[in-house]
Coordinates of C-alpha atoms and ligand atoms in Angstrom, one line a residue:
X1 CA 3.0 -18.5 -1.1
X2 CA 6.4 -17.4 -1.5
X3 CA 9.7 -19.1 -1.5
X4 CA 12.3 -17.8 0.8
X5 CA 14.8 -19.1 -1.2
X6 CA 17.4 -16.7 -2.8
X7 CA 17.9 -18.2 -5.8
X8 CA 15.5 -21.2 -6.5
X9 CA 12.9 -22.0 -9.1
X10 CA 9.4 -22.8 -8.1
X11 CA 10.4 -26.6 -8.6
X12 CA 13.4 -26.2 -7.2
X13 CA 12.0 -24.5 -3.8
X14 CA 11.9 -26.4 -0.9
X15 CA 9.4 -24.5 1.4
X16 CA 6.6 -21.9 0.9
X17 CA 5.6 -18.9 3.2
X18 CA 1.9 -17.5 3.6
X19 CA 2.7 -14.1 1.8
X20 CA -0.4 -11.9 1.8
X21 CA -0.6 -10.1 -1.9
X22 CA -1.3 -9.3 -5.5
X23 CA -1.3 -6.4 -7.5
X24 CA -4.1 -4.6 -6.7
X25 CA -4.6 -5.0 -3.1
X26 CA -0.7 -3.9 -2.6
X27 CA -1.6 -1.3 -4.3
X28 CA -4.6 -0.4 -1.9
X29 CA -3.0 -1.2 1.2
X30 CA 0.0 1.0 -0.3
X31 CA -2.2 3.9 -0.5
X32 CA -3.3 3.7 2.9
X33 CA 0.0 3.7 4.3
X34 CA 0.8 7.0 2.5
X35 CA -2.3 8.6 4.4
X36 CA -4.5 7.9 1.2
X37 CA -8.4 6.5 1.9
X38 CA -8.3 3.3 -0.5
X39 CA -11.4 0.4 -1.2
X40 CA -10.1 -3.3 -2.4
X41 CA -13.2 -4.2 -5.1
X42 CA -12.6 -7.8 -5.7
X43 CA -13.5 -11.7 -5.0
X44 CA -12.4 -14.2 -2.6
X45 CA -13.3 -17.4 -1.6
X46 CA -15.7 -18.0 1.5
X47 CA -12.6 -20.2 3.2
X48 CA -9.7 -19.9 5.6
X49 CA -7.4 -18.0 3.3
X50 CA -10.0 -15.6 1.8
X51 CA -11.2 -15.2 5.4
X52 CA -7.7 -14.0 6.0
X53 CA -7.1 -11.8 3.6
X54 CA -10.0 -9.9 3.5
X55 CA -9.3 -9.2 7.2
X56 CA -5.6 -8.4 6.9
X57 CA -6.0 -6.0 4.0
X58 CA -9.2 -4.0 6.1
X59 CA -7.1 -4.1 9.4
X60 CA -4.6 -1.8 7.3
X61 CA -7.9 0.3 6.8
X62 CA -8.7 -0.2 3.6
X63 CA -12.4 -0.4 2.9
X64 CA -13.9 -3.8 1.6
X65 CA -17.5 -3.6 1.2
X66 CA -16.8 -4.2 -2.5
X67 CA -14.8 -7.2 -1.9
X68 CA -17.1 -9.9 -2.1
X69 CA -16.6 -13.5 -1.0
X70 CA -18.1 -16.5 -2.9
X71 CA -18.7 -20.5 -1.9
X72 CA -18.3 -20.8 -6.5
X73 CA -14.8 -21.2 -6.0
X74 CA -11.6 -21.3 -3.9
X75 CA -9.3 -18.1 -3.2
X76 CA -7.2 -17.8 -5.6
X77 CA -3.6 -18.4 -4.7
X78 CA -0.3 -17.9 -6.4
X79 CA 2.9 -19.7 -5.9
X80 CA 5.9 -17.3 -6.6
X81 CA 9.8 -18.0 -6.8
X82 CA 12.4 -14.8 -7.0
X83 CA 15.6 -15.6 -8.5
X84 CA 19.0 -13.6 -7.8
X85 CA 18.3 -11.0 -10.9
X86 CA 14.4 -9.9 -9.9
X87 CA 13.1 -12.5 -11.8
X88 CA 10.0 -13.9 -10.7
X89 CA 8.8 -17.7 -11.1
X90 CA 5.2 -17.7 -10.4
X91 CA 2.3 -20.2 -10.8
X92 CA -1.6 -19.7 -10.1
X93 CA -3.9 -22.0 -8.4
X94 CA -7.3 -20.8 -9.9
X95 CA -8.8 -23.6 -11.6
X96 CA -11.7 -21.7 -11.3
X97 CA -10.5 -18.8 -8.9
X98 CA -13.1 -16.9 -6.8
X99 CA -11.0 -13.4 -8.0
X100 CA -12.4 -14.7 -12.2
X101 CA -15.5 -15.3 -11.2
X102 CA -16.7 -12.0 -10.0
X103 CA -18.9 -10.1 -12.3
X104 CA -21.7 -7.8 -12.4
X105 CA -23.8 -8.5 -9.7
X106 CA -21.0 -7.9 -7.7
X107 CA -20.5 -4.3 -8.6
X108 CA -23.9 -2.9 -6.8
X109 CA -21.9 -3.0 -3.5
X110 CA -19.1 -0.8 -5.0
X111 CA -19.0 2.8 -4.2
X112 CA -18.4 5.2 -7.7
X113 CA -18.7 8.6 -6.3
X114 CA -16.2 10.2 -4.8
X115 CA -13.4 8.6 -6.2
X116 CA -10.1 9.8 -7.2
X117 CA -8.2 7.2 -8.9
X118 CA -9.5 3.7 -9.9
X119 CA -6.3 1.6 -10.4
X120 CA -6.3 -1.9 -11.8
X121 CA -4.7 -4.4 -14.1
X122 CA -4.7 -7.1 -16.4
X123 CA -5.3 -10.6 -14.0
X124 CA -8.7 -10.0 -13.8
X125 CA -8.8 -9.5 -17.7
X126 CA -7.8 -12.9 -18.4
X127 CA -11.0 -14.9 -17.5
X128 CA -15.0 -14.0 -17.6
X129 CA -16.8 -13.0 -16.1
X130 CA -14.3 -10.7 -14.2
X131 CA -12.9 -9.6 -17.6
X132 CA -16.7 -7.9 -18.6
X133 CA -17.3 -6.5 -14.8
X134 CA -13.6 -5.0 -15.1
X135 CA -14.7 -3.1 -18.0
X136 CA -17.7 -1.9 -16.6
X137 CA -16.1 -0.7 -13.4
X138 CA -13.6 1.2 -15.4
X139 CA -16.4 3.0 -17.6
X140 CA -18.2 3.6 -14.4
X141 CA -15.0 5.0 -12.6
X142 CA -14.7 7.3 -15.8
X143 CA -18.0 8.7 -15.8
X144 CA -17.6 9.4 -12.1
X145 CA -14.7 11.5 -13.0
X146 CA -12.0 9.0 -11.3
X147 CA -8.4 8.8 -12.8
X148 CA -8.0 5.8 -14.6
X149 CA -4.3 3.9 -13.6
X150 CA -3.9 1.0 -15.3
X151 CA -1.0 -1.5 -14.8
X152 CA -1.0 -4.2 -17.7
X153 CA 1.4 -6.7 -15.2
X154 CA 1.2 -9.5 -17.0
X155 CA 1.1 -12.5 -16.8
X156 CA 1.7 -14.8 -18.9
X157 CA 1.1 -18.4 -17.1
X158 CA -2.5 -17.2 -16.8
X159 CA -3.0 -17.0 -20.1
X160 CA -3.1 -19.8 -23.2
X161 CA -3.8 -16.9 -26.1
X162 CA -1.0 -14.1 -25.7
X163 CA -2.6 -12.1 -28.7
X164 CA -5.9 -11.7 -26.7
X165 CA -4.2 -10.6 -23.5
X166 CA -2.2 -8.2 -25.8
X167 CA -5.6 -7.1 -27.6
X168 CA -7.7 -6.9 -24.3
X169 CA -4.6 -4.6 -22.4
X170 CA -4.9 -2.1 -25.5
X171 CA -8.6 -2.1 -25.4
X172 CA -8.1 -1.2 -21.8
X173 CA -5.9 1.8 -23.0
X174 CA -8.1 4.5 -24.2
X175 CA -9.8 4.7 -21.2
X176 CA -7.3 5.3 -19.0
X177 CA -5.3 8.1 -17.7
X178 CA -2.0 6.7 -16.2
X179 CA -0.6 3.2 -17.7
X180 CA 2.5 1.9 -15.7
X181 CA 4.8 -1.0 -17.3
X182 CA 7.3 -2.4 -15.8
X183 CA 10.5 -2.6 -18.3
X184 CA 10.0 -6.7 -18.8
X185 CA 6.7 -6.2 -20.2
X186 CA 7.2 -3.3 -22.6
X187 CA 8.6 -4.9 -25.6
X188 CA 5.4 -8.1 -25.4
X189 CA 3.1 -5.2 -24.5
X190 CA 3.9 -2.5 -26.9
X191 CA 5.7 -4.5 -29.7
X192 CA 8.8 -2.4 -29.5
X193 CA 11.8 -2.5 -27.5
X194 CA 12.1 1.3 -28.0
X195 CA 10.6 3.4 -24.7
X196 CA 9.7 6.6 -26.9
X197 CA 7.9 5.0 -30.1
X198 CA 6.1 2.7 -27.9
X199 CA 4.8 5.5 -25.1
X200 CA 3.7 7.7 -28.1
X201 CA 1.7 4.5 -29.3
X202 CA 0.0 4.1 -25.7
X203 CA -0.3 8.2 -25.5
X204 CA -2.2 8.7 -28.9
X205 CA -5.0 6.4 -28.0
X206 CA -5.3 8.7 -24.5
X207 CA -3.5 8.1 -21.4
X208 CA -1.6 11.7 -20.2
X209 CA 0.9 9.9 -18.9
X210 CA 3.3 6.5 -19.1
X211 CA 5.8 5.6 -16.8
X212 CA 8.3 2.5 -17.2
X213 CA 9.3 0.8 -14.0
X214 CA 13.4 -0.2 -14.3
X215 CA 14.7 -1.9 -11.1
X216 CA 17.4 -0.6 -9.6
X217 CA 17.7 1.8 -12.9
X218 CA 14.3 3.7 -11.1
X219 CA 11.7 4.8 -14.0
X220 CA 11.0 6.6 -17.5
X221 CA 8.1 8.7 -17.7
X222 CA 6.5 10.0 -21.0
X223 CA 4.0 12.7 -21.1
X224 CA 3.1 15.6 -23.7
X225 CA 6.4 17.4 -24.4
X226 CA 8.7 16.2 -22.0
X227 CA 10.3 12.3 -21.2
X228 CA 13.0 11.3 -20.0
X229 CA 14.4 8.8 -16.5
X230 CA 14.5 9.4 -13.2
X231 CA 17.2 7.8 -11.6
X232 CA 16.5 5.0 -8.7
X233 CA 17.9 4.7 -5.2
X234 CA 21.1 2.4 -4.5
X235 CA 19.9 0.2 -2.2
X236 CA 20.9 -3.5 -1.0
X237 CA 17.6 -4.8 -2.7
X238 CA 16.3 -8.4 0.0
X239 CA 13.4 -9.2 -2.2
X240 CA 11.8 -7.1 -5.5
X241 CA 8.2 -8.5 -4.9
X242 CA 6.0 -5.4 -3.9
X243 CA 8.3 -2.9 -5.3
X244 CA 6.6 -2.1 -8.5
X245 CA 3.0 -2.2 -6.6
X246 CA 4.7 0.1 -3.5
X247 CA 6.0 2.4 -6.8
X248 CA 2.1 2.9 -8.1
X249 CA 1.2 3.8 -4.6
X250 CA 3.7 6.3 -4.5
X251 CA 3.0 7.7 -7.9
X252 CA -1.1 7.9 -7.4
X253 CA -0.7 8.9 -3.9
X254 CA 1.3 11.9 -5.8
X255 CA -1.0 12.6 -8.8
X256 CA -4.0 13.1 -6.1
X257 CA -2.1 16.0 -4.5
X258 CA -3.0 18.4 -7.6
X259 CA -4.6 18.3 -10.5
X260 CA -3.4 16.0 -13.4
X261 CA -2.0 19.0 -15.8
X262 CA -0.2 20.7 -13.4
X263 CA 1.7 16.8 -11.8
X264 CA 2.1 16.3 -15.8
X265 CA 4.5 19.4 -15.7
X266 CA 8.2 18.1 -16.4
X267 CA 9.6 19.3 -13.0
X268 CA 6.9 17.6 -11.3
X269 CA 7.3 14.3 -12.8
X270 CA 10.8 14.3 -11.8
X271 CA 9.9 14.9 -8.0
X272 CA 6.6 12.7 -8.0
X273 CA 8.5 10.0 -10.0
X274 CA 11.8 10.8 -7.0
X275 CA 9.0 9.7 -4.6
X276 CA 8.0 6.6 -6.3
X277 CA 11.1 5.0 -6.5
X278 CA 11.9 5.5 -3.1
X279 CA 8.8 3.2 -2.5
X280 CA 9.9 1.0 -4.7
X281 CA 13.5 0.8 -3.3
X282 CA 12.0 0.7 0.7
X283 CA 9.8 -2.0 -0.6
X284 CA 12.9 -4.5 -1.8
X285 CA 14.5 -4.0 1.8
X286 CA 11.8 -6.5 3.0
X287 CA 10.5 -9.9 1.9
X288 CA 6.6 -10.5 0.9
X289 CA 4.9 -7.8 -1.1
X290 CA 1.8 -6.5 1.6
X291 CA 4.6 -6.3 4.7
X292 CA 7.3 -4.1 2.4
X293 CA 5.1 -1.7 1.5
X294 CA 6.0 2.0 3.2
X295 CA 4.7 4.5 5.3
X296 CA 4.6 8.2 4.5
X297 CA 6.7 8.5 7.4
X298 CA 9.2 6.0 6.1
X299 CA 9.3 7.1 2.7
X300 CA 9.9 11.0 4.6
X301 CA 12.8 9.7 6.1
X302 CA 14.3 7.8 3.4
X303 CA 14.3 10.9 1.3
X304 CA 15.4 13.0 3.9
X305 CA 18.4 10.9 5.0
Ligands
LIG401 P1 7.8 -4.4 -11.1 O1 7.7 -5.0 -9.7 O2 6.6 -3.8 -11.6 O3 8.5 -5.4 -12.0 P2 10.4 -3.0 -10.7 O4 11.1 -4.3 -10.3 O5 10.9 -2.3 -11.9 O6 8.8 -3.2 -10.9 O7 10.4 -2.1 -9.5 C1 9.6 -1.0 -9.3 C2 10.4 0.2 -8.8 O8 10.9 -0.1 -7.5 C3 11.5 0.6 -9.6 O9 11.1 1.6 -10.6 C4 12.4 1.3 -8.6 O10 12.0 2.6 -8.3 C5 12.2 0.4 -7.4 N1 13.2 -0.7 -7.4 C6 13.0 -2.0 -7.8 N2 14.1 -2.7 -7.6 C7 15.1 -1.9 -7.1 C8 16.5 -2.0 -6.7 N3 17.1 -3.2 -6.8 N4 17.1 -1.0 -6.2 C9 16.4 0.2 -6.0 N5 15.2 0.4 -6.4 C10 14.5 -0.6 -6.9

């Protein structure tokens, strides 16, 4: 539910607009729209607005059979206020949320083989039993072979001990491949304002690659021998929600086209990471998170303009 005003806090706003979203499913529908096959593993509740989204995010084509829906709890909603800077306000209904309460049973339906990136991130690390089926996804995805992408996003209304969200995000670290912060997180994350001593920290326990999400600034990327910022589009930015989940879909959708070592080389990142923020800047030029997020053919054009 997201407030149209420009500049408002969530008590502040006045009115609310049904705004289909949240991390990982932007990130899946995302995919899709850049011509990449995507599943949504998940929990809603069995009501109107789980109903709703499960349909919306499959009508993009994204598959759902591991998307489960429950009568344990409601869908979990999320109120969100932008402010004039990017800053979001944003508070969660999910006092229990279907999303926390998914857990291992519900990870028969989901489909291991074959995949080429399993993305996820930190909401559905912050309450059991999702937090224990997240972990045993991700070890699944691993021994499938998947990519790991792992974007820590967090947040911190959902959470009463910041130490354990810190402590469950780095236990989350050495299995992944790709960990993608977004520049307001990095200091609570890695515990250092500085891009380079805190991507080396994230890099020795295994990920190949980190990249730094910067607004209009566009991102940093760190890998083995080479770092450094790839400048973002100026555009007249409408609303920022989406943009960092529209970037990830850019960047995965780029990592699948090769193998890992050769999108790791540093001329690479710099045209994979050119790609990303052009979905991130398309994504601010509209309001709500699932309806910003680009086509390939938009993003084409963008670039090519
Ligand atoms: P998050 O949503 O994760 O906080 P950001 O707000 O940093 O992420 O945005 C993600 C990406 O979207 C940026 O790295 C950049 O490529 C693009 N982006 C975001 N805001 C703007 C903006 N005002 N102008 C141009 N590009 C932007």
């Amino acid at each position: 539910m997201v407030s149209q005003a420009p500049d408002a806090s969530l008590g502040e706003a006045a009115s609310f607009i049904k705004s289909p979203g949240g991390a990982p499913a932007n990130v899946a529908v995302g995919l899709n729209r850049l011509g990449v096959q995507s599943s949504f593993m998940g929990q809603v509740g069995d009501d109107p607005f789980g109903h709703w989204l499960r349909d919306l995010v499959a009508a993009e084509g994204v598959d759902v059979t591991p998307l489960s829906l429950t009568r344990e709890a409601r869908t979990t909603i999320a109120f969100v206020a932008t402010r004039r800077d990017g800053k979001k306000d944003i508070a969660f209904y999910r006092n229990p949320g279907a999303d926390a309460q998914f857990s291992l049973a519900n990870l028969k339906a989901a489909p291991f083989e074959n995949l080429g990136v399993f993305h996820c991130g930190s909401v559905s690390l912050s309450l059991d039993p999702c937090r224990t089926a997240q972990f045993e996804a991700v070890e699944r995805a691993r021994a499938s072979g998947a990519l790991i992408s792992f974007d820590p996003n967090w947040r911190p209304s959902l959470w009463d001990d910041f130490d354990l969200a810190r402590d469950l995000i780095w236990q989350m670290m050495p299995l992944c491949d790709v960990v993608k912060v977004a520049d307001e997180e990095w200091e609570f994350v890695t515990g250092t304002a500085d891009f380079e001593a805190g991507a080396a920290r994230i890099r020795a326990l295994g990920p190949q690659l980190v990249v730094i999400t910067r607004g209009r600034e566009g991102a940093y990327f760190n890998v083995a021998g080479a770092s450094g910022n790839v400048r973002g589009f100026e555009v007249e930015a409408i609303d920022t929600l989406g943009a960092g989940d529209a970037f990830v879909a850019g960047l995965l959708a780029q990592l699948m086209q090769s193998s890992l070592a050769d999108s790791l080389e540093e001329v690479q990142m710099h045209e994979i990471l050119r790609f990303s923020n052009a979905c991130g800047a398309l994504a601010t030029q509209k309001s709500g998170a699932i309806p910003a997020l680009p086509t390939r053919a938009q993003v084409e054009a963008f670039l090519g303009a």
